[in-house]
Amino acid sequence: MIIFVPLKQKQIMEDNNSAKNESISGEAKSLNFIEQIIEEDISKGKNESRVHTRFPPEPNGYLHIGHAKSICLNFGLAKKYGGKCNLRFDDTNPTKEDVEYVDSIKEDVKWLGFNWDGEYYASDYFETLYGYAMKLIAKGKAYVCDMTQEEIGANRGTITKPGVESPFRNRSIEENTGLFRRMRNGEFADGAKVLRAKIDMASTNMLMRDPILYRILHAEHHRTGNDWCIYPMYDFAHGQCDSIERITHSICTLEFEVHRPLYEWFIRELEIYAPQQIEFARLNVNYTVMSKRKLLQLVQEKLVSGWDDPRMPTICGLRRRGYTPEALQNFAEVIGVAKRDNVIDVSLLEYCLREDLNKKARRVMAVVNPVKLVLTNYPEDKTEEMDAVNNPENPEAGMRKVPFTRELFIEQEDFMEVPAHKYFRLYPGNEVRLKYAYIIRCEKVIKDEAGRIKEIHCTYDANTRSGMPDSNRKVKATIHWVSAAHAVEAEARLYDKLFLKENPEEVAEGEDFKSNLNPDSLRVKPCFAEPSVKNLKKGDKVQFERVGYFCVDADSTENRIIFNRTVGLKGSWQPAK
């Protein structure tokens, strides 16, 4: 059962018992339960005190943020204990897998900052796995069954009712051996036969009721071509692949806990090296879905622009939106390793991102909802260059020059003709400071025939620029601006949550998760930015001062820059004091 909770720092520390280092709040963390197991194994000399993990994705889609947690965990544990971590592709279903997904997975792992010690594929072991299946047949522990998938399912029974044995369960070893060879040789059609383990049709664990080991699939494999027409099931391939690679700690998400008895049964019956399977709670984040099938549905139905749409929880989507690998690593560290499922508040993810971007992102001034401001007492032909700080968190980032002229663009929300209570920004008769420049006073508002604001006329105080006599004069608000004469017109893509509900699966009868899609998850607006943005490259990250963090999108061209809003400047989550 998944519990939806707004996760706070205290809950993170108590529920997840995260790894030993400094947390966001600066508190020391204790070992998580997986690290406790590993350290006990090392102290006892188990597996020669080795630590060898693996990250085993199926190449049937793009990785998402849940996989990012698993990547950070498996590679992080190997690094912490001086061990190794393999990248292994579970490519046992040729009808759903593709080289495109293999390449994207490798790119994502590298982008997150990790390098694997070995690159392997389940298909590397097809011959060995076939031999293992033959060994089980020879021991009388596996048999060829002619029942259909539907018949097998119907005869499996229920939790309270034992299953019905297959009429083919007592075939002789010789007959099963011959039939399985013929299955491999391609003599039977898809679905005509399967190989099943002979375990216990009355087991309280439904997965132990004679599970399927191999099925017939006449389909071309992305690596082995048409060499094989029988393919092992995940439960049969996974543990044996771990064993072949001599994995010490096979770390899986919690839904595989019920699979562990079967994992151990195969290892025991085959009498091969035994890795230790350990389960942890998978990552769930509110306002999103993690199902590959549902993410694929969004892509195929063109409800998003692709796997790398910045609204998607895929690693490539997060990367395109402007997320950093360091932010995702820190997020994985902070949420830690839990033994029970819960849902993490997306605001914590955004907090980790802001913390990283605040230190790295160069500042620029840009206006997303522009309105023109005219300084009526400023010379028409004059241009000044104002000194602006590139990043106040990093003095080494230096300064830049920003042109200042008589006509400027400011944000519409920085002006209010009839000010609300405690509104301190620009309104008729009020003064504000233009960042890095002068104090100005609003004198008049010019409107068009439709009554819309066309221009805001102000006067400036020449003695209030830095270094001038009245530079320290105080006003209650500072706003940003862009010189109209020097502004670079760009496109701002303002992204919001893809779903309206914290739990997108919460739907009315007859509807599905797509009914909760947010129609305003993307708004596209023209914006004006200072001229320094001309030097930015695709993927560069900046902070639009007072607006938010933005990333230069891959769709940008020489003639038009496109900015993706990565995250706003403020969020709801804050660390414990």
XYZ file of C-alpha atoms in Angstrom:
577
model
C 0.000 0.000 0.000
C 1.335 3.432 -0.944
C 0.756 6.237 1.540
C 0.534 9.783 0.206
C 2.223 12.192 2.605
C 3.778 15.657 2.354
C 7.260 14.574 3.430
C 9.058 16.829 5.929
C 12.664 16.668 7.039
C 11.846 14.853 10.306
C 9.967 12.150 8.419
C 12.809 11.770 5.944
C 15.281 11.200 8.754
C 13.007 8.791 10.681
C 11.399 6.801 7.855
C 14.333 6.425 5.510
C 17.297 6.203 7.904
C 19.527 7.620 5.192
C 23.262 7.160 4.595
C 25.984 8.456 6.869
C 26.997 11.964 5.781
C 25.665 15.492 6.158
C 21.965 16.034 5.461
C 20.359 19.235 4.159
C 19.843 20.359 7.735
C 23.489 19.677 8.543
C 22.685 16.718 10.800
C 24.776 13.537 10.653
C 22.896 10.576 9.207
C 23.046 6.974 10.378
C 23.629 3.953 8.175
C 20.621 2.849 6.184
C 19.502 -0.771 6.542
C 21.244 -1.887 3.334
C 24.533 -0.391 4.482
C 24.084 -2.156 7.816
C 23.706 -5.479 5.991
C 26.746 -4.800 3.816
C 28.939 -3.746 6.710
C 27.958 -6.860 8.675
C 28.783 -9.016 5.623
C 32.172 -7.322 5.278
C 32.946 -7.772 8.972
C 32.196 -11.515 8.688
C 34.267 -11.911 5.521
C 31.220 -12.981 3.488
C 31.955 -13.140 -0.261
C 35.611 -12.409 0.544
C 34.309 -9.069 1.926
C 33.527 -8.013 -1.635
C 30.763 -5.571 -2.579
C 29.494 -6.038 -6.132
C 26.154 -4.521 -7.181
C 24.392 -4.094 -10.491
C 21.832 -1.851 -12.163
C 19.673 -4.118 -14.389
C 17.152 -2.112 -16.490
C 15.015 -3.619 -19.207
C 15.652 -1.660 -22.452
C 11.948 -1.186 -23.211
C 11.664 2.541 -22.477
C 13.444 5.566 -21.135
C 14.603 5.733 -17.524
C 12.729 7.959 -15.074
C 13.514 9.545 -11.734
C 12.693 6.308 -9.904
C 15.501 4.633 -11.825
C 17.757 7.560 -10.913
C 17.356 6.636 -7.251
C 18.261 3.010 -7.993
C 21.265 4.102 -10.058
C 22.521 6.354 -7.273
C 21.986 3.593 -4.710
C 23.706 0.764 -6.586
C 26.617 2.772 -7.934
C 26.881 4.756 -4.701
C 27.183 1.628 -2.540
C 29.868 0.204 -4.823
C 31.819 3.439 -4.614
C 31.433 3.771 -0.844
C 32.732 0.262 -0.158
C 35.407 0.131 -2.851
C 33.449 -2.397 -4.865
C 32.076 -2.741 -8.387
C 28.760 -2.061 -10.089
C 27.699 -3.643 -13.377
C 25.290 -2.249 -15.936
C 23.249 -5.198 -17.156
C 20.421 -5.003 -19.653
C 17.580 -7.433 -19.001
C 16.918 -7.987 -22.698
C 14.737 -11.101 -22.575
C 11.667 -9.712 -24.362
C 12.571 -8.909 -27.997
C 9.098 -7.614 -28.883
C 9.442 -4.582 -26.582
C 13.176 -3.812 -26.560
C 15.281 -1.641 -28.820
C 18.825 -0.320 -29.267
C 17.380 3.191 -28.891
C 16.541 2.421 -25.280
C 19.923 0.804 -24.623
C 21.718 3.927 -25.860
C 19.474 6.251 -23.855
C 20.028 4.258 -20.652
C 23.802 4.405 -21.032
C 23.623 8.146 -21.674
C 21.472 8.681 -18.578
C 23.773 6.689 -16.290
C 26.818 8.597 -17.532
C 25.027 11.940 -17.199
C 24.201 11.123 -13.582
C 27.947 10.827 -13.011
C 28.521 7.078 -12.895
C 30.687 4.624 -14.829
C 29.963 0.913 -14.803
C 32.614 -1.736 -14.202
C 31.148 -4.081 -16.781
C 28.481 -3.787 -19.470
C 26.478 -6.973 -19.744
C 23.256 -8.257 -21.264
C 21.025 -11.129 -20.231
C 21.377 -12.216 -23.861
C 25.094 -12.778 -23.184
C 23.992 -15.702 -21.056
C 21.278 -17.254 -23.225
C 23.311 -20.422 -23.801
C 24.177 -20.730 -20.106
C 20.554 -20.124 -19.077
C 19.425 -22.769 -21.547
C 21.881 -25.155 -19.911
C 20.498 -24.280 -16.488
C 16.974 -25.065 -17.721
C 18.202 -28.402 -19.036
C 19.724 -29.119 -15.614
C 16.391 -28.488 -13.906
C 14.687 -30.838 -16.387
C 17.349 -33.493 -15.698
C 16.646 -33.161 -11.949
C 12.922 -33.567 -12.512
C 12.372 -29.938 -11.456
C 11.028 -28.582 -14.767
C 8.630 -29.784 -17.443
C 7.232 -28.740 -20.815
C 3.561 -27.733 -20.572
C 1.135 -27.502 -23.510
C -1.440 -25.399 -21.661
C -2.147 -21.885 -22.894
C -1.313 -18.830 -20.793
C -5.029 -18.450 -20.049
C -5.348 -22.056 -18.894
C -2.275 -21.783 -16.704
C -3.667 -18.626 -15.094
C -7.059 -20.199 -14.515
C -5.498 -23.266 -12.877
C -3.172 -21.305 -10.598
C -5.799 -21.048 -7.867
C -6.167 -18.257 -5.331
C -4.521 -17.259 -2.075
C -7.004 -19.463 -0.196
C -7.393 -22.183 -2.837
C -4.521 -24.348 -4.154
C -3.838 -24.543 -7.847
C -4.571 -27.473 -10.148
C -1.590 -29.404 -11.446
C -0.979 -29.381 -15.184
C -1.896 -32.641 -16.980
C 1.641 -32.451 -18.477
C 3.385 -32.139 -15.100
C 4.463 -35.780 -14.946
C 6.057 -36.084 -18.350
C 9.276 -38.060 -18.228
C 12.672 -36.383 -18.094
C 13.448 -37.809 -21.532
C 10.253 -36.431 -23.072
C 10.749 -32.993 -21.478
C 14.360 -32.887 -22.658
C 13.349 -33.712 -26.236
C 10.456 -31.267 -26.282
C 12.564 -28.429 -24.881
C 15.232 -29.037 -27.544
C 12.525 -28.926 -30.185
C 11.201 -25.675 -28.697
C 14.677 -24.195 -29.129
C 14.907 -25.525 -32.687
C 11.768 -23.596 -33.636
C 9.479 -26.561 -34.263
C 6.525 -25.052 -32.382
C 4.451 -21.895 -32.831
C 4.352 -19.020 -30.378
C 2.342 -20.006 -27.307
C 2.216 -23.695 -28.221
C 4.360 -24.742 -25.266
C 6.160 -23.308 -22.250
C 8.739 -24.650 -19.835
C 7.578 -24.573 -16.209
C 9.320 -25.212 -12.915
C 7.915 -28.090 -10.864
C 7.591 -26.639 -7.367
C 4.319 -26.588 -5.395
C 0.850 -25.839 -6.748
C -0.422 -25.443 -3.171
C 2.205 -22.922 -2.077
C 0.908 -19.876 -0.220
C 3.219 -17.853 -2.493
C 1.428 -17.807 -5.825
C 4.731 -17.283 -7.678
C 5.902 -20.720 -6.503
C 3.011 -22.491 -8.225
C 4.954 -23.950 -11.137
C 6.073 -20.636 -12.703
C 6.900 -20.336 -16.386
C 10.646 -20.381 -17.141
C 10.643 -20.131 -20.954
C 8.158 -19.126 -23.620
C 8.289 -19.356 -27.408
C 8.706 -16.031 -29.259
C 9.590 -16.036 -32.939
C 10.829 -12.460 -32.902
C 14.095 -10.825 -33.904
C 16.251 -9.802 -30.955
C 18.187 -6.529 -31.082
C 21.463 -8.353 -30.315
C 21.049 -12.045 -31.145
C 18.891 -11.601 -34.234
C 16.997 -14.827 -34.992
C 19.374 -17.169 -33.183
C 16.787 -17.864 -30.519
C 13.051 -18.387 -30.560
C 12.696 -19.239 -26.868
C 13.315 -16.597 -24.227
C 13.677 -16.894 -20.437
C 11.237 -15.167 -18.143
C 12.532 -12.421 -15.835
C 12.242 -14.527 -12.671
C 14.386 -17.263 -14.197
C 16.999 -15.033 -15.842
C 17.489 -12.442 -13.137
C 18.947 -14.482 -10.292
C 21.076 -16.615 -12.581
C 22.557 -13.524 -14.248
C 23.361 -12.178 -10.789
C 25.042 -15.478 -9.982
C 27.071 -15.615 -13.195
C 28.393 -12.095 -12.522
C 29.001 -13.012 -8.863
C 26.906 -10.127 -7.599
C 27.078 -9.943 -3.808
C 24.063 -7.761 -3.078
C 21.177 -7.854 -5.565
C 19.217 -4.747 -4.642
C 15.616 -4.646 -5.896
C 12.534 -2.574 -5.247
C 9.958 -3.735 -2.739
C 7.586 -5.401 -5.211
C 10.246 -8.101 -5.732
C 10.140 -9.185 -2.088
C 7.526 -11.802 -2.917
C 9.819 -13.028 -5.748
C 12.731 -13.716 -3.398
C 11.716 -17.315 -2.460
C 11.666 -18.147 -6.177
C 14.997 -16.348 -6.725
C 16.532 -18.468 -3.961
C 14.840 -21.689 -5.134
C 16.495 -21.492 -8.553
C 19.911 -20.754 -7.040
C 19.550 -23.639 -4.605
C 18.317 -26.193 -7.154
C 21.014 -25.236 -9.670
C 23.664 -25.356 -6.936
C 25.350 -22.173 -8.136
C 26.805 -19.092 -6.444
C 24.153 -17.384 -4.304
C 23.837 -13.576 -4.325
C 21.752 -11.924 -1.594
C 18.570 -10.179 -2.731
C 17.639 -7.103 -0.683
C 14.487 -5.058 -1.270
C 13.912 -1.354 -0.682
C 10.971 0.978 -1.293
C 10.772 2.356 -4.813
C 10.618 6.100 -5.368
C 7.169 7.599 -5.841
C 6.754 11.348 -6.381
C 3.417 13.131 -6.228
C 1.873 14.775 -9.300
C 3.475 12.226 -11.613
C 3.298 8.623 -12.829
C 6.231 6.214 -12.905
C 4.766 3.417 -14.995
C 6.730 2.920 -18.235
C 3.530 1.741 -19.882
C 1.703 4.933 -18.955
C 4.613 7.158 -19.908
C 4.733 5.387 -23.266
C 1.009 6.043 -23.633
C 1.575 9.781 -23.125
C 4.251 9.717 -25.838
C 2.326 7.583 -28.340
C -0.860 9.638 -27.965
C 1.189 12.838 -28.387
C 0.014 14.249 -25.075
C 3.643 15.244 -24.589
C 6.242 16.070 -27.229
C 8.324 12.937 -26.582
C 10.252 11.002 -23.967
C 12.383 14.091 -23.331
C 9.468 16.469 -22.894
C 10.505 18.659 -19.928
C 7.247 17.804 -18.149
C 8.077 14.084 -18.131
C 9.706 12.432 -15.097
C 12.200 10.732 -17.412
C 15.867 11.460 -16.793
C 16.214 12.856 -20.325
C 13.139 15.056 -19.727
C 14.551 16.360 -16.454
C 17.897 16.966 -18.155
C 16.253 18.954 -20.947
C 14.248 20.966 -18.428
C 17.495 22.038 -16.743
C 17.943 19.622 -13.849
C 21.513 18.862 -12.815
C 22.924 15.423 -11.973
C 24.126 16.818 -8.642
C 20.567 17.849 -7.725
C 19.228 14.362 -8.470
C 22.082 12.735 -6.542
C 21.406 14.981 -3.552
C 17.690 14.253 -3.769
C 18.377 10.512 -3.742
C 20.671 10.981 -0.750
C 18.178 13.065 1.213
C 15.179 10.774 0.724
C 17.402 7.849 1.643
C 16.503 4.170 1.629
C 13.162 3.146 3.088
C 11.590 -0.224 3.905
C 8.021 0.909 3.212
C 6.457 2.707 0.275
C 5.508 6.348 0.534
C 5.208 9.278 -1.839
C 7.782 12.041 -1.799
C 6.603 15.624 -2.204
C 7.872 17.033 -5.506
C 8.721 20.264 -3.664
C 11.640 18.443 -2.001
C 13.034 17.557 -5.426
C 12.673 21.191 -6.477
C 14.371 22.335 -3.274
C 17.413 20.169 -4.048
C 17.502 21.633 -7.541
C 17.335 25.248 -6.334
C 20.109 24.588 -3.828
C 22.373 23.415 -6.649
C 21.392 25.994 -9.272
C 21.678 28.847 -6.788
C 25.399 28.111 -6.521
C 26.007 27.510 -10.230
C 23.575 29.447 -12.405
C 24.693 32.760 -13.845
C 22.246 35.614 -13.326
C 20.678 37.496 -16.193
C 17.836 39.985 -16.380
C 14.857 38.960 -18.461
C 11.210 40.017 -18.596
C 8.609 37.333 -19.289
C 5.432 39.501 -19.122
C 6.721 42.815 -20.498
C 5.315 46.292 -20.291
C 7.235 49.329 -21.533
C 8.565 51.899 -19.078
C 9.825 55.309 -20.270
C 12.102 57.539 -18.176
C 10.887 60.894 -19.399
C 13.783 62.886 -17.895
C 16.514 60.526 -19.156
C 18.361 61.600 -22.346
C 16.983 59.916 -25.454
C 20.378 59.199 -27.027
C 22.175 58.077 -23.869
C 23.266 54.524 -23.042
C 24.942 53.576 -19.781
C 26.472 50.271 -18.765
C 25.478 49.089 -15.337
C 27.676 46.720 -13.325
C 25.793 43.522 -12.519
C 26.836 40.554 -10.401
C 26.973 37.239 -12.269
C 26.356 35.123 -9.177
C 26.281 36.516 -5.626
C 26.912 32.979 -4.296
C 30.144 32.709 -6.283
C 32.413 35.796 -6.267
C 34.687 34.119 -8.815
C 31.885 34.357 -11.381
C 32.692 38.075 -11.652
C 30.660 40.929 -13.074
C 29.020 41.845 -16.357
C 27.872 45.044 -18.062
C 24.158 45.566 -18.720
C 23.052 48.398 -21.052
C 20.629 50.979 -19.614
C 18.572 53.385 -21.728
C 15.565 55.713 -21.626
C 13.085 53.005 -22.648
C 12.949 49.783 -20.671
C 10.826 46.669 -20.280
C 9.641 45.636 -16.811
C 7.352 42.819 -15.637
C 3.642 43.607 -15.765
C 3.236 42.276 -12.225
C 5.763 44.839 -10.993
C 3.226 47.587 -11.727
C -0.264 48.062 -10.317
C -2.358 51.083 -11.245
C -4.466 50.745 -8.103
C -2.139 49.114 -5.555
C -3.320 46.343 -3.265
C -2.689 46.463 0.453
C 1.060 46.161 1.194
C 1.973 46.343 -2.491
C 5.368 48.075 -2.534
C 6.336 47.872 -6.176
C 5.611 50.451 -8.840
C 2.346 52.413 -8.866
C 1.462 56.063 -9.579
C 3.319 58.328 -7.158
C 5.479 55.496 -5.722
C 9.242 55.000 -5.946
C 11.186 51.787 -6.549
C 14.777 51.016 -7.403
C 15.732 49.564 -10.756
C 18.209 46.827 -9.912
C 21.842 47.907 -10.379
C 20.594 51.345 -11.481
C 18.470 54.270 -10.255
C 15.479 55.008 -8.094
C 12.507 55.928 -10.250
C 9.101 57.476 -9.540
C 5.918 56.630 -11.450
C 4.335 59.801 -12.884
C 1.761 58.716 -15.446
C 0.192 55.755 -17.217
C -0.434 55.830 -20.983
C -3.171 53.541 -22.331
C -4.308 52.520 -25.803
C -7.832 52.885 -27.196
C -8.886 49.585 -25.632
C -7.805 50.748 -22.185
C -4.737 48.525 -22.003
C -1.531 49.924 -20.539
C 0.761 50.978 -23.353
C 3.556 52.739 -21.437
C 4.409 53.693 -17.878
C 6.038 57.104 -17.644
C 8.487 57.643 -14.817
C 11.258 59.991 -13.774
C 14.621 58.884 -12.437
C 16.828 60.348 -9.733
C 20.319 60.715 -11.224
C 21.909 60.872 -7.769
C 20.804 57.382 -6.736
C 23.059 55.214 -8.902
C 25.846 53.361 -7.087
C 28.635 55.775 -6.153
C 26.394 58.840 -6.365
C 25.449 61.035 -3.342
C 22.018 59.480 -2.747
C 22.912 55.901 -3.701
C 21.989 54.663 -0.221
C 18.539 56.211 -0.211
C 16.065 53.517 0.791
C 12.903 52.454 -1.001
C 10.725 49.446 -0.248
C 11.096 47.541 -3.518
C 13.635 46.738 -6.215
C 12.535 45.505 -9.636
C 14.429 44.195 -12.652
C 14.376 45.552 -16.202
C 15.764 45.147 -19.712
C 16.777 47.933 -22.084
C 14.231 48.024 -24.912
C 16.874 49.091 -27.447
C 19.161 46.166 -26.567
C 16.651 43.488 -25.629
C 17.017 40.033 -27.147
C 13.613 38.641 -27.985
C 13.324 35.002 -26.945
C 10.704 32.359 -26.204
C 9.959 31.297 -22.650
C 8.369 27.896 -22.120
C 6.779 27.994 -18.693
C 6.376 24.444 -17.414
C 4.185 23.380 -14.529
C 3.123 20.022 -13.065
C 1.917 17.568 -15.696
C -0.990 16.416 -13.514
C -3.542 18.313 -11.452
C -3.825 15.807 -8.606
C -1.178 14.622 -6.169
C -2.178 11.090 -7.089
C -2.907 11.041 -10.842
C -4.350 7.526 -10.476
C -7.230 8.918 -8.389
C -9.972 9.084 -11.016
C -13.721 8.791 -11.346
C -15.268 5.565 -12.601
C -14.777 5.146 -16.342
C -11.805 7.539 -16.490
C -8.064 6.929 -16.429
C -5.002 8.847 -15.277
C -5.045 11.035 -18.393
C -8.203 12.759 -17.147
C -5.984 14.429 -14.530
C -3.610 16.006 -17.051
C -2.976 19.687 -16.383
C -4.103 21.741 -19.430
C -1.775 24.569 -18.331
C 1.318 22.435 -17.813
C 2.963 24.402 -20.637
C 2.514 28.074 -21.462
C 4.626 29.647 -24.190
C 5.395 33.370 -23.965
C 7.661 35.803 -25.794
C 10.190 37.369 -23.453
C 12.940 39.985 -23.549
C 16.407 39.360 -22.109
C 19.615 41.317 -21.690
C 22.075 40.982 -24.612
C 24.515 38.718 -22.737
C 22.177 35.759 -23.403
C 23.422 35.728 -27.015
C 26.525 33.926 -25.732
C 24.586 31.065 -24.135
C 24.723 27.543 -25.548
C 22.094 24.816 -25.588
C 21.782 23.317 -22.124
C 23.203 26.367 -20.333
C 21.413 27.225 -17.103
C 20.709 30.749 -15.853
C 18.639 32.491 -13.259
C 16.270 35.122 -14.575
C 16.639 37.495 -11.642
C 13.477 37.656 -9.532
C 11.730 35.205 -11.918
C 13.218 31.717 -11.754
C 15.771 29.307 -13.161
C 15.797 28.660 -16.912
C 17.682 26.415 -19.322
C 18.445 26.987 -23.005
C 16.367 24.397 -24.875
C 17.658 22.092 -27.605
C 15.128 23.629 -30.036
C 16.980 26.963 -29.934
C 18.488 28.305 -33.155
C 20.978 31.023 -33.992
C 18.094 33.411 -34.586
C 15.872 32.480 -31.658
C 16.706 31.389 -28.130
C 14.190 29.194 -26.333
C 14.276 29.075 -22.547
C 12.675 26.308 -20.497
C 11.632 27.335 -17.018
C 13.317 24.755 -14.834
C 11.928 25.818 -11.467
C 10.736 28.976 -9.728
C 12.782 30.822 -7.139
C 10.653 29.761 -4.200
C 8.921 26.575 -3.140
C 6.879 25.179 -0.288
C 9.467 22.764 1.129
C 12.083 24.011 3.586
C 14.576 22.024 5.686
C 14.057 21.640 9.406
C 15.624 24.418 11.461
